[in-house]
mmCIF file of the C-alpha atoms, coordinates in Angstrom:
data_MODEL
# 
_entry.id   MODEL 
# 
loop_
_atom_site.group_PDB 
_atom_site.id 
_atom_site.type_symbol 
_atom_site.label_atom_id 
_atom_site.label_alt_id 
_atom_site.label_comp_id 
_atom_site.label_asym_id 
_atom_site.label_entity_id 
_atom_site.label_seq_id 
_atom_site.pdbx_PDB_ins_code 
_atom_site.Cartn_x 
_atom_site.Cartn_y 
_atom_site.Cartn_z 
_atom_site.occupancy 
_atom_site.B_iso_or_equiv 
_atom_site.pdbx_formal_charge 
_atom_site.auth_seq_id 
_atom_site.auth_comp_id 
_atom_site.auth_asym_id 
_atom_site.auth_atom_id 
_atom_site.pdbx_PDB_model_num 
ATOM 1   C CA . UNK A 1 1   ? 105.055 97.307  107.152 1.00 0.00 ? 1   UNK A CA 1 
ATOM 2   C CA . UNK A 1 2   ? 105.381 97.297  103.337 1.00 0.00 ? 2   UNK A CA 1 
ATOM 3   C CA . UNK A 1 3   ? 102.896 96.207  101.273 1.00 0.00 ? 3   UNK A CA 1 
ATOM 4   C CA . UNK A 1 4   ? 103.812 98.105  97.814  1.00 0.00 ? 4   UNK A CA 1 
ATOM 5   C CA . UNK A 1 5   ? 104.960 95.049  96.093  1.00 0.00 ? 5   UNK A CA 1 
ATOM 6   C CA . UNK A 1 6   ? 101.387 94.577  94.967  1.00 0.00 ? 6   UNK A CA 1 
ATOM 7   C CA . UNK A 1 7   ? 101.416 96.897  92.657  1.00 0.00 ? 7   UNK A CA 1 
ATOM 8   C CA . UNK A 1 8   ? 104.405 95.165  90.980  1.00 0.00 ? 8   UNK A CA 1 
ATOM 9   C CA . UNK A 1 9   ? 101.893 91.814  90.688  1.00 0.00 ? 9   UNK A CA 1 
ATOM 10  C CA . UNK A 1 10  ? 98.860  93.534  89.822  1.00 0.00 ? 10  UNK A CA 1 
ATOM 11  C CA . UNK A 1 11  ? 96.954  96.942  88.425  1.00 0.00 ? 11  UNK A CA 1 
ATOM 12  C CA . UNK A 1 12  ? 94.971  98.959  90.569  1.00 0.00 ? 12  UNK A CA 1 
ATOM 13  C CA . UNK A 1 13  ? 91.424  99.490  90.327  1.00 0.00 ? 13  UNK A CA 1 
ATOM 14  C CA . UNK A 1 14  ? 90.570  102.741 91.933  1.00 0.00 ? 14  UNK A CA 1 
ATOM 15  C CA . UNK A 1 15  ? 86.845  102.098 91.770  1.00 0.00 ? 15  UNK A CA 1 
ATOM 16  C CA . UNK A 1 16  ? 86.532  99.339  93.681  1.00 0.00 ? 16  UNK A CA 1 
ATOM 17  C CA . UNK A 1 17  ? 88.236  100.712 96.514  1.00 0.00 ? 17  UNK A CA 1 
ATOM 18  C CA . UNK A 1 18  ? 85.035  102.288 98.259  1.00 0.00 ? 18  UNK A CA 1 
ATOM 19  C CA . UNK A 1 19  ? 83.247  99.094  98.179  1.00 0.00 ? 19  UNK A CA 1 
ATOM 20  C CA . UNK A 1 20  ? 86.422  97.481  99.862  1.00 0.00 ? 20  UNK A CA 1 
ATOM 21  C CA . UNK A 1 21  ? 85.844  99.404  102.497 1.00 0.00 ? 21  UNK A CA 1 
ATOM 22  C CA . UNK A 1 22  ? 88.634  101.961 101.769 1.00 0.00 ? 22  UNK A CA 1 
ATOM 23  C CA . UNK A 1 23  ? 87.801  105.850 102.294 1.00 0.00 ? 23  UNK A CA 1 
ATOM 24  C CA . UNK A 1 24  ? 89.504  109.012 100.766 1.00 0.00 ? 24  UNK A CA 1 
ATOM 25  C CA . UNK A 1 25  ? 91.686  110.920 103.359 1.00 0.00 ? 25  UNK A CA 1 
ATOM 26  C CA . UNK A 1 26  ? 92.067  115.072 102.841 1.00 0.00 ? 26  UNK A CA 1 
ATOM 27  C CA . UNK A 1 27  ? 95.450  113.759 101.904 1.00 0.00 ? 27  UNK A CA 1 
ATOM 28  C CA . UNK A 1 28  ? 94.209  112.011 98.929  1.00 0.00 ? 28  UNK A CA 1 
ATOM 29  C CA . UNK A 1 29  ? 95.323  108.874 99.724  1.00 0.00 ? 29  UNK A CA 1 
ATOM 30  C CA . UNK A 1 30  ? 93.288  105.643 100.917 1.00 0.00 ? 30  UNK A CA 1 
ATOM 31  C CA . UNK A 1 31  ? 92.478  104.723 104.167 1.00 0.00 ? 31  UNK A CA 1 
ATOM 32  C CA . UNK A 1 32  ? 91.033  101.247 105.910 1.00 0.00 ? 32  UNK A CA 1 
ATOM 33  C CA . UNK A 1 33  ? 90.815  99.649  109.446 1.00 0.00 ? 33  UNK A CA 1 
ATOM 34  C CA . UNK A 1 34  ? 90.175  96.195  109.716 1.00 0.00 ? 34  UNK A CA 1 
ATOM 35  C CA . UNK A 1 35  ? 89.816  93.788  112.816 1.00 0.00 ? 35  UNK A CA 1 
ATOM 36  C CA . UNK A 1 36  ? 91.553  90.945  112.876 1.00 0.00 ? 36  UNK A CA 1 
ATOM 37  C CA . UNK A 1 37  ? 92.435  88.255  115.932 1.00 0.00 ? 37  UNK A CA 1 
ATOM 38  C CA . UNK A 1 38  ? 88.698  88.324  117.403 1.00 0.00 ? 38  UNK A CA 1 
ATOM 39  C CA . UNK A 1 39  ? 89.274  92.126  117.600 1.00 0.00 ? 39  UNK A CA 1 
ATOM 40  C CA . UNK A 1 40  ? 92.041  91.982  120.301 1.00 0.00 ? 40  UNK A CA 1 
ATOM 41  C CA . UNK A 1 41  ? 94.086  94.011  117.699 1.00 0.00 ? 41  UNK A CA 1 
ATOM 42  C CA . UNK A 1 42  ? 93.271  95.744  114.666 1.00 0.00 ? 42  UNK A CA 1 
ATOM 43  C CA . UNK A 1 43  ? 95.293  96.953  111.174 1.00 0.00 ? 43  UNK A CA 1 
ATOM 44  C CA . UNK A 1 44  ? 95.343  99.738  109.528 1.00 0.00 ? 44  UNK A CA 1 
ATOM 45  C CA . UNK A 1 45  ? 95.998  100.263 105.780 1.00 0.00 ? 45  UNK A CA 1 
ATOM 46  C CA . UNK A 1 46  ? 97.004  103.524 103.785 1.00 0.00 ? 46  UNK A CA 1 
ATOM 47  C CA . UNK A 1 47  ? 97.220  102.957 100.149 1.00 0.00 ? 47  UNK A CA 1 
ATOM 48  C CA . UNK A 1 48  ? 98.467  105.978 97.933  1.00 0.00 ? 48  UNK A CA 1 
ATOM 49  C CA . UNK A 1 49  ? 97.326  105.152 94.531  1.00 0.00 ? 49  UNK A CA 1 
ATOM 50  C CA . UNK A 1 50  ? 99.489  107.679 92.893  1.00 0.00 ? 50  UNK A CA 1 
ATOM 51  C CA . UNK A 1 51  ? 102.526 107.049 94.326  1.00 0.00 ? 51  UNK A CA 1 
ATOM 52  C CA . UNK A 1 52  ? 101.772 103.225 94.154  1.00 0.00 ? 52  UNK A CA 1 
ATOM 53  C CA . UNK A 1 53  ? 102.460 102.202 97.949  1.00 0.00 ? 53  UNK A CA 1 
ATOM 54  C CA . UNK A 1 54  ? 100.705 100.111 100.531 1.00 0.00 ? 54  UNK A CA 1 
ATOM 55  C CA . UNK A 1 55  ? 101.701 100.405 104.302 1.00 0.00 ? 55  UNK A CA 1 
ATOM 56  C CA . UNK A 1 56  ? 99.939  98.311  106.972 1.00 0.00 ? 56  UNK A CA 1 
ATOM 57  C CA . UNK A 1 57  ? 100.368 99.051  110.816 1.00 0.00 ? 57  UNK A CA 1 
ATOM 58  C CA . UNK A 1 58  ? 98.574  96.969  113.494 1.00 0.00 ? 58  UNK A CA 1 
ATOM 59  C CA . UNK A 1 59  ? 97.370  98.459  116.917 1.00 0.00 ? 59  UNK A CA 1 
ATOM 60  C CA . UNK A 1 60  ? 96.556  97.134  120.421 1.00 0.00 ? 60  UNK A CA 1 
ATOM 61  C CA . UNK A 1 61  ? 92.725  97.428  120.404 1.00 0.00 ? 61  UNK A CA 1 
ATOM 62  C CA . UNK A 1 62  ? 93.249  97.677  124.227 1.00 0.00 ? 62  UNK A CA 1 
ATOM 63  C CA . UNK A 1 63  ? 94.986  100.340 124.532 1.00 0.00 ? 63  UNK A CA 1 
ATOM 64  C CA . UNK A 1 64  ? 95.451  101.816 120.713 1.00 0.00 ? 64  UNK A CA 1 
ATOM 65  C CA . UNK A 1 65  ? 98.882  101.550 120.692 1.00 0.00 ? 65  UNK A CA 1 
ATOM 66  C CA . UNK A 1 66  ? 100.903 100.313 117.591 1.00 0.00 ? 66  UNK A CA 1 
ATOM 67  C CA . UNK A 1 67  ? 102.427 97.183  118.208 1.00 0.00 ? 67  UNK A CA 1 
ATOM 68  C CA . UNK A 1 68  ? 105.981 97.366  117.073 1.00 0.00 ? 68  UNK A CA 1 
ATOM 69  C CA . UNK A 1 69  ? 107.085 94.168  116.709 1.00 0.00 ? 69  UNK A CA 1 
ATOM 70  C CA . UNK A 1 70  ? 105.012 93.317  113.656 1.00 0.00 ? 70  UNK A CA 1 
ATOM 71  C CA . UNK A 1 71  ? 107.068 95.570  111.510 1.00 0.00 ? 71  UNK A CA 1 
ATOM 72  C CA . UNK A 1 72  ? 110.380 94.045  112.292 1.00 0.00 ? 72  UNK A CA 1 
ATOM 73  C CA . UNK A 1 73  ? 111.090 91.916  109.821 1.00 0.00 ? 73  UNK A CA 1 
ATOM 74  C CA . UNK A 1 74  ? 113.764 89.948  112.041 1.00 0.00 ? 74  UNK A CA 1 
ATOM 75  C CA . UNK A 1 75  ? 110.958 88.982  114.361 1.00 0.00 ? 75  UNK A CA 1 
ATOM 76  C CA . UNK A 1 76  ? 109.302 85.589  113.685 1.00 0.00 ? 76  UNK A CA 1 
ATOM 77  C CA . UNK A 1 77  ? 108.039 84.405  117.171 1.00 0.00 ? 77  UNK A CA 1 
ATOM 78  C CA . UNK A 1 78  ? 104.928 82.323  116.821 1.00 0.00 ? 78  UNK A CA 1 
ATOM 79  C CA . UNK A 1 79  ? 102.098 85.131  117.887 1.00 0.00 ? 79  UNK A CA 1 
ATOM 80  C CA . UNK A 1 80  ? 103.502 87.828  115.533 1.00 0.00 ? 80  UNK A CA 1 
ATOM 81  C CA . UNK A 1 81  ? 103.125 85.016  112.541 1.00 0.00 ? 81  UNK A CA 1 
ATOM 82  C CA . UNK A 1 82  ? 99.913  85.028  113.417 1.00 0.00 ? 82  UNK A CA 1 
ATOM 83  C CA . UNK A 1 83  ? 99.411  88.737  113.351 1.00 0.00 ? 83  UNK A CA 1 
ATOM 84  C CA . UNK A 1 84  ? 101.190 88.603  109.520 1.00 0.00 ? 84  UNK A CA 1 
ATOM 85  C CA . UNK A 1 85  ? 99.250  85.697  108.381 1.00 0.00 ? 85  UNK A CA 1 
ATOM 86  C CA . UNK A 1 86  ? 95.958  87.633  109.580 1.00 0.00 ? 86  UNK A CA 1 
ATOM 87  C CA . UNK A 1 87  ? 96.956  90.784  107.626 1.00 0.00 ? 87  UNK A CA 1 
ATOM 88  C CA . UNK A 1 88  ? 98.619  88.527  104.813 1.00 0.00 ? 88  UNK A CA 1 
ATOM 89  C CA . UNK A 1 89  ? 94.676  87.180  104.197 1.00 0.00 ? 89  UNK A CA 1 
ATOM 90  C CA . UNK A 1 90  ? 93.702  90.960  104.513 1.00 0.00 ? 90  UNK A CA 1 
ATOM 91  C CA . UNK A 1 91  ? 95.625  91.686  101.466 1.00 0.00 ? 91  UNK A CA 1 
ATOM 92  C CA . UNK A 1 92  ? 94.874  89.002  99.694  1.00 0.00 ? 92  UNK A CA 1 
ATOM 93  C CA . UNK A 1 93  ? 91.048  90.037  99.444  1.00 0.00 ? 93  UNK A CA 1 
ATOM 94  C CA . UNK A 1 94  ? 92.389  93.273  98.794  1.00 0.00 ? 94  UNK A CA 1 
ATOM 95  C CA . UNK A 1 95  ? 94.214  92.340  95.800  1.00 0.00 ? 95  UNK A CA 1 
ATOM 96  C CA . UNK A 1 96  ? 91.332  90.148  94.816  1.00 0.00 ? 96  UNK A CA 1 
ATOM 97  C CA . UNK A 1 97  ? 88.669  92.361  94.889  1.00 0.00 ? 97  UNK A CA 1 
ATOM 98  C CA . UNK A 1 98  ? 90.477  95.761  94.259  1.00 0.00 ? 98  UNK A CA 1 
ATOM 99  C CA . UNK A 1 99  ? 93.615  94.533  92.105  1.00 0.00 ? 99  UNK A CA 1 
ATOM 100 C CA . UNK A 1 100 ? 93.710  93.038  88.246  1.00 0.00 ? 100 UNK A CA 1 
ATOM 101 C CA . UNK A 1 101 ? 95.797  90.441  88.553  1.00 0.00 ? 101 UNK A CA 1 
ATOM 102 C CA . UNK A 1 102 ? 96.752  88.331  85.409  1.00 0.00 ? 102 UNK A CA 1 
ATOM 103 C CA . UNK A 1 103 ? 100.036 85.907  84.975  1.00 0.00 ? 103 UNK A CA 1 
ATOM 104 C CA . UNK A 1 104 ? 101.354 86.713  81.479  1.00 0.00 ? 104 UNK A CA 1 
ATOM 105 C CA . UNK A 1 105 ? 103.512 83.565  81.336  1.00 0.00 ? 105 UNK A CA 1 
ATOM 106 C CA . UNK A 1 106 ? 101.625 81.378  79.190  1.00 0.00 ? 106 UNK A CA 1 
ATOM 107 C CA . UNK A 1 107 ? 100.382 84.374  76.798  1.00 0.00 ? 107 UNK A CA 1 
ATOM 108 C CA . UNK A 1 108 ? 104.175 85.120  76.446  1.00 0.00 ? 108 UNK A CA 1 
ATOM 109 C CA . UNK A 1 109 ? 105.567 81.452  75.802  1.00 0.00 ? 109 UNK A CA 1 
ATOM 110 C CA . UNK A 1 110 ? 102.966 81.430  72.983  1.00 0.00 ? 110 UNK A CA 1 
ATOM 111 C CA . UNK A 1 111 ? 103.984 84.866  71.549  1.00 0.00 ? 111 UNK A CA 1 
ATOM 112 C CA . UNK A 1 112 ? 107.684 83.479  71.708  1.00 0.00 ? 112 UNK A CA 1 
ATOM 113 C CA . UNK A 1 113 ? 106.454 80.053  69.708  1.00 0.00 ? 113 UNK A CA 1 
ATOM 114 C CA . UNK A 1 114 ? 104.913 81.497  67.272  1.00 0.00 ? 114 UNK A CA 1 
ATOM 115 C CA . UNK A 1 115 ? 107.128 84.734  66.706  1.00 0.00 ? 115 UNK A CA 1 
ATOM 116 C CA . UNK A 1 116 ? 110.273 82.863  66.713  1.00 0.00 ? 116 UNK A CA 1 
ATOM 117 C CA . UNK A 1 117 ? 109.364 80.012  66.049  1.00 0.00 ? 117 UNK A CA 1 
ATOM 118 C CA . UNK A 1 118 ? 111.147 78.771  69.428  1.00 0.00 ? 118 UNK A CA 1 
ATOM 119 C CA . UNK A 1 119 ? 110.167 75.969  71.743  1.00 0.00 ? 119 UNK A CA 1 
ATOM 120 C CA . UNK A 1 120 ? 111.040 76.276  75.610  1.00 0.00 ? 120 UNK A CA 1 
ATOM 121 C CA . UNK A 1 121 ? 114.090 73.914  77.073  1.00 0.00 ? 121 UNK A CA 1 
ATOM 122 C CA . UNK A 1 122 ? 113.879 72.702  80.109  1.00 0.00 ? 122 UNK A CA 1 
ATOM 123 C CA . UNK A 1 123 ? 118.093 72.313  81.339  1.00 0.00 ? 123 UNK A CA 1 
ATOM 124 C CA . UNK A 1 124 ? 117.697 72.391  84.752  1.00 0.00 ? 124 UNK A CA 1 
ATOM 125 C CA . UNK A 1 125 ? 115.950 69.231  86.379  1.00 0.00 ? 125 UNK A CA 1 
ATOM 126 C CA . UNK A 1 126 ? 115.963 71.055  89.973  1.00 0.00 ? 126 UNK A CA 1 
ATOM 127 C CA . UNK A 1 127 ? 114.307 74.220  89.121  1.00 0.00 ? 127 UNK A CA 1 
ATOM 128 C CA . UNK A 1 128 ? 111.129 72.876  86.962  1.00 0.00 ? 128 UNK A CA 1 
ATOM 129 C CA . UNK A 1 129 ? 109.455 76.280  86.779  1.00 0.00 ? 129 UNK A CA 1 
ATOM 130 C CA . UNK A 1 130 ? 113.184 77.964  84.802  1.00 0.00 ? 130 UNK A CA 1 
ATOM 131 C CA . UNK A 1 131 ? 112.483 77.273  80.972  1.00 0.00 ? 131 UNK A CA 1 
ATOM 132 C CA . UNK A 1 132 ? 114.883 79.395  78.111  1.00 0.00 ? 132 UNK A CA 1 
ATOM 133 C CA . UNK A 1 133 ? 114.153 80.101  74.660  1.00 0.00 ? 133 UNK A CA 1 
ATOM 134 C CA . UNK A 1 134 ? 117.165 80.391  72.008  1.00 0.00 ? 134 UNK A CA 1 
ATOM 135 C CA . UNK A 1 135 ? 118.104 81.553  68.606  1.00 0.00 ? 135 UNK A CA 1 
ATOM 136 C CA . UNK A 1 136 ? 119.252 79.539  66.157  1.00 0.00 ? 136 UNK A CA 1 
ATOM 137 C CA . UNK A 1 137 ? 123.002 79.828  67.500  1.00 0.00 ? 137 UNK A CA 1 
ATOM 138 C CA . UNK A 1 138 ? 121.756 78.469  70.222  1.00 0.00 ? 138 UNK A CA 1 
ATOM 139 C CA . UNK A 1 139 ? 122.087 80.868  72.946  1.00 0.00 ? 139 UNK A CA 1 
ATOM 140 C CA . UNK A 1 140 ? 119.864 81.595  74.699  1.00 0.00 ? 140 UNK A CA 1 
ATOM 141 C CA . UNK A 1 141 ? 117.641 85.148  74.469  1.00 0.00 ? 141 UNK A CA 1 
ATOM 142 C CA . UNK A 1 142 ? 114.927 84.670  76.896  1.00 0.00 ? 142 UNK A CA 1 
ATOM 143 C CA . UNK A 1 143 ? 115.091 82.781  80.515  1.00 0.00 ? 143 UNK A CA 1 
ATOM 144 C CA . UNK A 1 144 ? 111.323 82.287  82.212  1.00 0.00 ? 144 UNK A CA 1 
ATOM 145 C CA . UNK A 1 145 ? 111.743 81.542  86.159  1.00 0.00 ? 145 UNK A CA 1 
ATOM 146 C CA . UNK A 1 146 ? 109.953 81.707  89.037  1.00 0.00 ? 146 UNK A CA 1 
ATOM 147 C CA . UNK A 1 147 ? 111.830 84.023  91.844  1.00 0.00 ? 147 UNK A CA 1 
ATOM 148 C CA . UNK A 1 148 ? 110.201 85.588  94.898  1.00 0.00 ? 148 UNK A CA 1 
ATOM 149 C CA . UNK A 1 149 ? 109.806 89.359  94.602  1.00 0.00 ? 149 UNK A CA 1 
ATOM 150 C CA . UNK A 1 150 ? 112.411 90.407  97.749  1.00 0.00 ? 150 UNK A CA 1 
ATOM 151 C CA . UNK A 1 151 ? 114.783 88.812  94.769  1.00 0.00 ? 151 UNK A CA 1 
ATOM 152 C CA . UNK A 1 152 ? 114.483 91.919  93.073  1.00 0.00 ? 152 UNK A CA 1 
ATOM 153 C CA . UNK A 1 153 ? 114.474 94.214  95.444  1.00 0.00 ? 153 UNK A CA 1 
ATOM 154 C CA . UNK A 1 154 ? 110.618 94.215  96.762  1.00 0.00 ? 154 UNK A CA 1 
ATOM 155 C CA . UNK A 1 155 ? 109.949 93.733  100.147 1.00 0.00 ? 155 UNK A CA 1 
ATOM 156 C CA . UNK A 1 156 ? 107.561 90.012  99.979  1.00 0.00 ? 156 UNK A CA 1 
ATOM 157 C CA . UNK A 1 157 ? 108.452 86.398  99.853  1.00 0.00 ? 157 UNK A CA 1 
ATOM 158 C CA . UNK A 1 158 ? 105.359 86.000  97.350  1.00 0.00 ? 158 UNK A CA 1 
ATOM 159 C CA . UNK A 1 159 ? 106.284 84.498  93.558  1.00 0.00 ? 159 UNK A CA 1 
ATOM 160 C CA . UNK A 1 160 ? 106.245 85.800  90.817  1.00 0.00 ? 160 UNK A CA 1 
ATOM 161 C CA . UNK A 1 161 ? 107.232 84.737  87.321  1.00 0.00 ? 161 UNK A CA 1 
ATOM 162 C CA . UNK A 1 162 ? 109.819 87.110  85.694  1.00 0.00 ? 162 UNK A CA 1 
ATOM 163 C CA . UNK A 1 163 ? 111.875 86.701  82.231  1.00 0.00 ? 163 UNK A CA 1 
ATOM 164 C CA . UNK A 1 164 ? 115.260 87.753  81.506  1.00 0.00 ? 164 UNK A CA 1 
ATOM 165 C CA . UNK A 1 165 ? 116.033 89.358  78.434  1.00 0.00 ? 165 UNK A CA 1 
ATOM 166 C CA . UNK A 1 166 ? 119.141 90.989  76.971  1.00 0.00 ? 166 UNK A CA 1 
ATOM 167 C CA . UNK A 1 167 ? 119.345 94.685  76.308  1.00 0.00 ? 167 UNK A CA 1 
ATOM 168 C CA . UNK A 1 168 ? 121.487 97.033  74.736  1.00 0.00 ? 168 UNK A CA 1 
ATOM 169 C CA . UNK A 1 169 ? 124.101 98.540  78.169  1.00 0.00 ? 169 UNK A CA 1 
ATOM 170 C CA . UNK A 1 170 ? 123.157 102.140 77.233  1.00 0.00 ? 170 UNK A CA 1 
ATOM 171 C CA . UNK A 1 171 ? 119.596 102.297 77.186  1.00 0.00 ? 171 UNK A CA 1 
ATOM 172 C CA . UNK A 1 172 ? 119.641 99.496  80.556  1.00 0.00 ? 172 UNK A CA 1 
ATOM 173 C CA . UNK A 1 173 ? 119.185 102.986 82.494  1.00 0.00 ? 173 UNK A CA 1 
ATOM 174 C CA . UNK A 1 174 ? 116.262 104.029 81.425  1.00 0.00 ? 174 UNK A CA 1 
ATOM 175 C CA . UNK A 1 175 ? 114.719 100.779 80.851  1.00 0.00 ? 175 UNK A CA 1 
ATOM 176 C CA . UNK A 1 176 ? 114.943 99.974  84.404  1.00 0.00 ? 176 UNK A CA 1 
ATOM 177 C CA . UNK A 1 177 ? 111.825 101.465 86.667  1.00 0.00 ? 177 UNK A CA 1 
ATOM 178 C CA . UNK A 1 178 ? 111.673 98.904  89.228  1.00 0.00 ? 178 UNK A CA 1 
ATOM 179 C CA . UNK A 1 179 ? 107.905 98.448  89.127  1.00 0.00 ? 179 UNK A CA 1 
ATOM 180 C CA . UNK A 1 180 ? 107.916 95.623  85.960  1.00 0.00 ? 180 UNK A CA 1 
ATOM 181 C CA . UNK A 1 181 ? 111.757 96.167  84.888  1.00 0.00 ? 181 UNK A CA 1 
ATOM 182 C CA . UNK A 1 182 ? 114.465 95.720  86.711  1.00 0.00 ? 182 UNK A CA 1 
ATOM 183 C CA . UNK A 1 183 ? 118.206 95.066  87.025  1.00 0.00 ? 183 UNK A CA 1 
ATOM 184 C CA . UNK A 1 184 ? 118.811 91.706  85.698  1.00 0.00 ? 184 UNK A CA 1 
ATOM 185 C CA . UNK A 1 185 ? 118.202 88.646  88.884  1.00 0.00 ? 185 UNK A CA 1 
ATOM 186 C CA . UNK A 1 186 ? 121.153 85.854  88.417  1.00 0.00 ? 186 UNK A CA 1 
ATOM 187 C CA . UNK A 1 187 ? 122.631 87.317  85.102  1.00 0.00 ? 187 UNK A CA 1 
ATOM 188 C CA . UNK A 1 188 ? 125.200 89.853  83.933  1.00 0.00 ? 188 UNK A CA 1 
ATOM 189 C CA . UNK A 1 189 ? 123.406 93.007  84.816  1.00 0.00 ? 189 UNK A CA 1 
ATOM 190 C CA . UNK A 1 190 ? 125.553 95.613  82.480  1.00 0.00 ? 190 UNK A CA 1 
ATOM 191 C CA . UNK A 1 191 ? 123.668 93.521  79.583  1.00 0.00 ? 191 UNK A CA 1 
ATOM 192 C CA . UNK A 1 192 ? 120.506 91.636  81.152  1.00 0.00 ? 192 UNK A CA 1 
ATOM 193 C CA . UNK A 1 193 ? 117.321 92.572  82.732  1.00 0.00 ? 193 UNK A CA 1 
ATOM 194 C CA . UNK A 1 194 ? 114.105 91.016  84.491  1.00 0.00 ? 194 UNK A CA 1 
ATOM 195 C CA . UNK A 1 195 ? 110.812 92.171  83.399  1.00 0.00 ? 195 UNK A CA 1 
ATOM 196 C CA . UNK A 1 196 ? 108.381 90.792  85.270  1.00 0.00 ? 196 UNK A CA 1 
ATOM 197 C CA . UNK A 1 197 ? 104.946 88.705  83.625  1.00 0.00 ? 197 UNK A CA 1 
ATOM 198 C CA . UNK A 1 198 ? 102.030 90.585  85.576  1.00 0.00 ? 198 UNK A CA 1 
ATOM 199 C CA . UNK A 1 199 ? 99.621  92.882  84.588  1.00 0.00 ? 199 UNK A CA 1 
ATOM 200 C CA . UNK A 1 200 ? 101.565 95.827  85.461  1.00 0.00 ? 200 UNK A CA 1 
ATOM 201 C CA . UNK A 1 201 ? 103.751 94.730  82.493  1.00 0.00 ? 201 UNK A CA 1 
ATOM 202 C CA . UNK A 1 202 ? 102.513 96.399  79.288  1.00 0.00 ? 202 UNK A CA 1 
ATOM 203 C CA . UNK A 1 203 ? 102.559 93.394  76.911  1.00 0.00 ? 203 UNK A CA 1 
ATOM 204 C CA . UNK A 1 204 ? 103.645 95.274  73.495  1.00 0.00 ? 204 UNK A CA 1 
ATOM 205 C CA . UNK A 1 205 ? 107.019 96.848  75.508  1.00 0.00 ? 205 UNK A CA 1 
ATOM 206 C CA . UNK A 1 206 ? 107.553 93.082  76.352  1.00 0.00 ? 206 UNK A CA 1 
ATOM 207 C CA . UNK A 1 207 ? 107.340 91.866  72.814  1.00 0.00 ? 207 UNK A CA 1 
ATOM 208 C CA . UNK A 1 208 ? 109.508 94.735  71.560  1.00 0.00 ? 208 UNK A CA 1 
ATOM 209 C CA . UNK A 1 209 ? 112.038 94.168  74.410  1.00 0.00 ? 209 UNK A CA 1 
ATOM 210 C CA . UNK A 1 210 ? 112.248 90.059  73.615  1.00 0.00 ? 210 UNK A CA 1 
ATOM 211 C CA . UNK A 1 211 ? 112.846 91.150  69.486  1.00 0.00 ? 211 UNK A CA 1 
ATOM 212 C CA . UNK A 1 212 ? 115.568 93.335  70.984  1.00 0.00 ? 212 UNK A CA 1 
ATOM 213 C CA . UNK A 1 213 ? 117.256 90.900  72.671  1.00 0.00 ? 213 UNK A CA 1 
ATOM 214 C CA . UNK A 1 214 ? 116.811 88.063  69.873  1.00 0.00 ? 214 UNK A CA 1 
ATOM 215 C CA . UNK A 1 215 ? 118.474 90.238  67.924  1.00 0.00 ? 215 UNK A CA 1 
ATOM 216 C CA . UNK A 1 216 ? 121.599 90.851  70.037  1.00 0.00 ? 216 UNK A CA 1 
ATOM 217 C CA . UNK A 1 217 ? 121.977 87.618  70.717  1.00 0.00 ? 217 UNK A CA 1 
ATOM 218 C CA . UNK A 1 218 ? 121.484 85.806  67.224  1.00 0.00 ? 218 UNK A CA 1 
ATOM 219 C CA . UNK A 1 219 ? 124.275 88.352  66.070  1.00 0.00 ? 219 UNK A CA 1 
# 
C-alpha cells in the first residue's frame, strides 16, 4: 500500500532513519520490517528518499506470504482494520521520529494580518476550520480549509490544512507539482490552486504566491 503522502505533510530527515530501524538496500533505497499483531504477521516498509515514496506490504509470518487483502483499498472487514490501524501507528512513529512535521497555518494567518492588513471571516457556520481573507473589494484572495489529502489526489484520509490562492492561468502549469501545489480543491481550477501549509511548503514561495493573487483579485 501507499504511504507517499507523508512526504506531502512533512520533510524527511535522512539521518534519523538508521536509528528508526531503517537500513540502506544496494538499491539505495530504505528498508524496515516490523512485527505487528503479537508477531502473527509482519510489515514491511521501503522508503525511497529520492523519489519521495513510501510503500508498506504485510506478510503471513506463518508462512511468509504477502497477504493481499490489506492493499485493497475496497476491503474494510474488521481483521484487515486491524492490520491498517497496526501499520497506521507504525507510520506514525515513523513520521515522528524520522519526519519534520510543522502546520504553517497559524504562521500564515499572521503573515496575512499583518501584510495585508486582513482579518480572517468565518462565512460558513458548518465548516468551522474554512476561514477567507479579502481585499478591500471584498473578494476574497485567500481560502484556509481543512480537506483530507485523497482530496487532492493523495492516497490517505489524514487532514491537512491547505489554502487556495488565485494564480495567473498560464503559469498554473508549472506552478502545479503535486507535492505542496496542486490543482485548485472546490474552486475554478483554470485560475485557482491549493498549496498546502506543511513543512514541505517553502514559506517565501507561499508569501509570493498570496501577493500574486491579492493582486489579481483587488484589480
Amino acid at each position: 500500500m501507499d504511504y507517499s503522502y507523508l512526504f506531502c505533510s512533512a520533510k524527511l530527515k535522512i539521518s534519523s532513519l538508521t536509528a528508526a530501524g531503517f537500513t540502506l538496500t544496494k538499491n539505495k533505497d530504505y528498508f524496515l520490517r516490523k512485527n505487528i499483531l503479537d508477531g502473527s504477521f509482519f510489515a514491511e516498509l521501503h522508503l525511497d528518499a529520492e523519489k519521495q515514496k513510501l510503500e508498506v506490504h504485510v506478510f503471513d509470518a506463518t508462512t511468509n506470504e504477502q497477504y493481499a487483502l490489506f492493499d485493497m483499498p475496497t476491503v474494510n472487514g474488521a481483521f484487515v482494520a486491524k492490520l491498517r490501524e497496526a501499520v497506521q501507528n507504525i507510520i506514525e512513529s515513523i513520521k515522528s521520529n524520522c519526519f519534520e512535521t510543522k502546520n504553517l497555518r497559524d504562521k500564515y494567518v499572521s503573515y496575512l494580518q499583518s501584510h495585508f492588513s486582513a482579518n480572517p471571516d468565518f462565512p460558513w457556520e458548518s465548516t468551522p476550520d474554512a476561514c477567507v481573507f479579502r481585499c478591500s473589494n471584498n473578494k476574497w484572495f485567500a481560502l484556509i480549509m481543512k480537506i483530507k489529502y485523497r482530496q487532492l489526489g493523495l492516497k490517505s484520509e489524514e487532514e491537512v490544512f491547505v489554502v487556495n490562492l488565485k494564480a495567473d492561468e498560464n503559469t498554473i502549469p508549472t506552478l502545479i507539482d503535486n507535492k505542496s501545489i496542486f490543482k485548485a480543491y472546490h474552486m475554478n481550477k483554470k485560475h485557482w490552486i491549493t498549496i498546502l501549509l506543511t513543512a514541505v511548503t517553502d514559506f517565501d514561495t507561499l508569501c509570493e504566491l498570496t501577493q500574486n493573487s491579492y493582486e489579481l483579485v483587488s484589480s
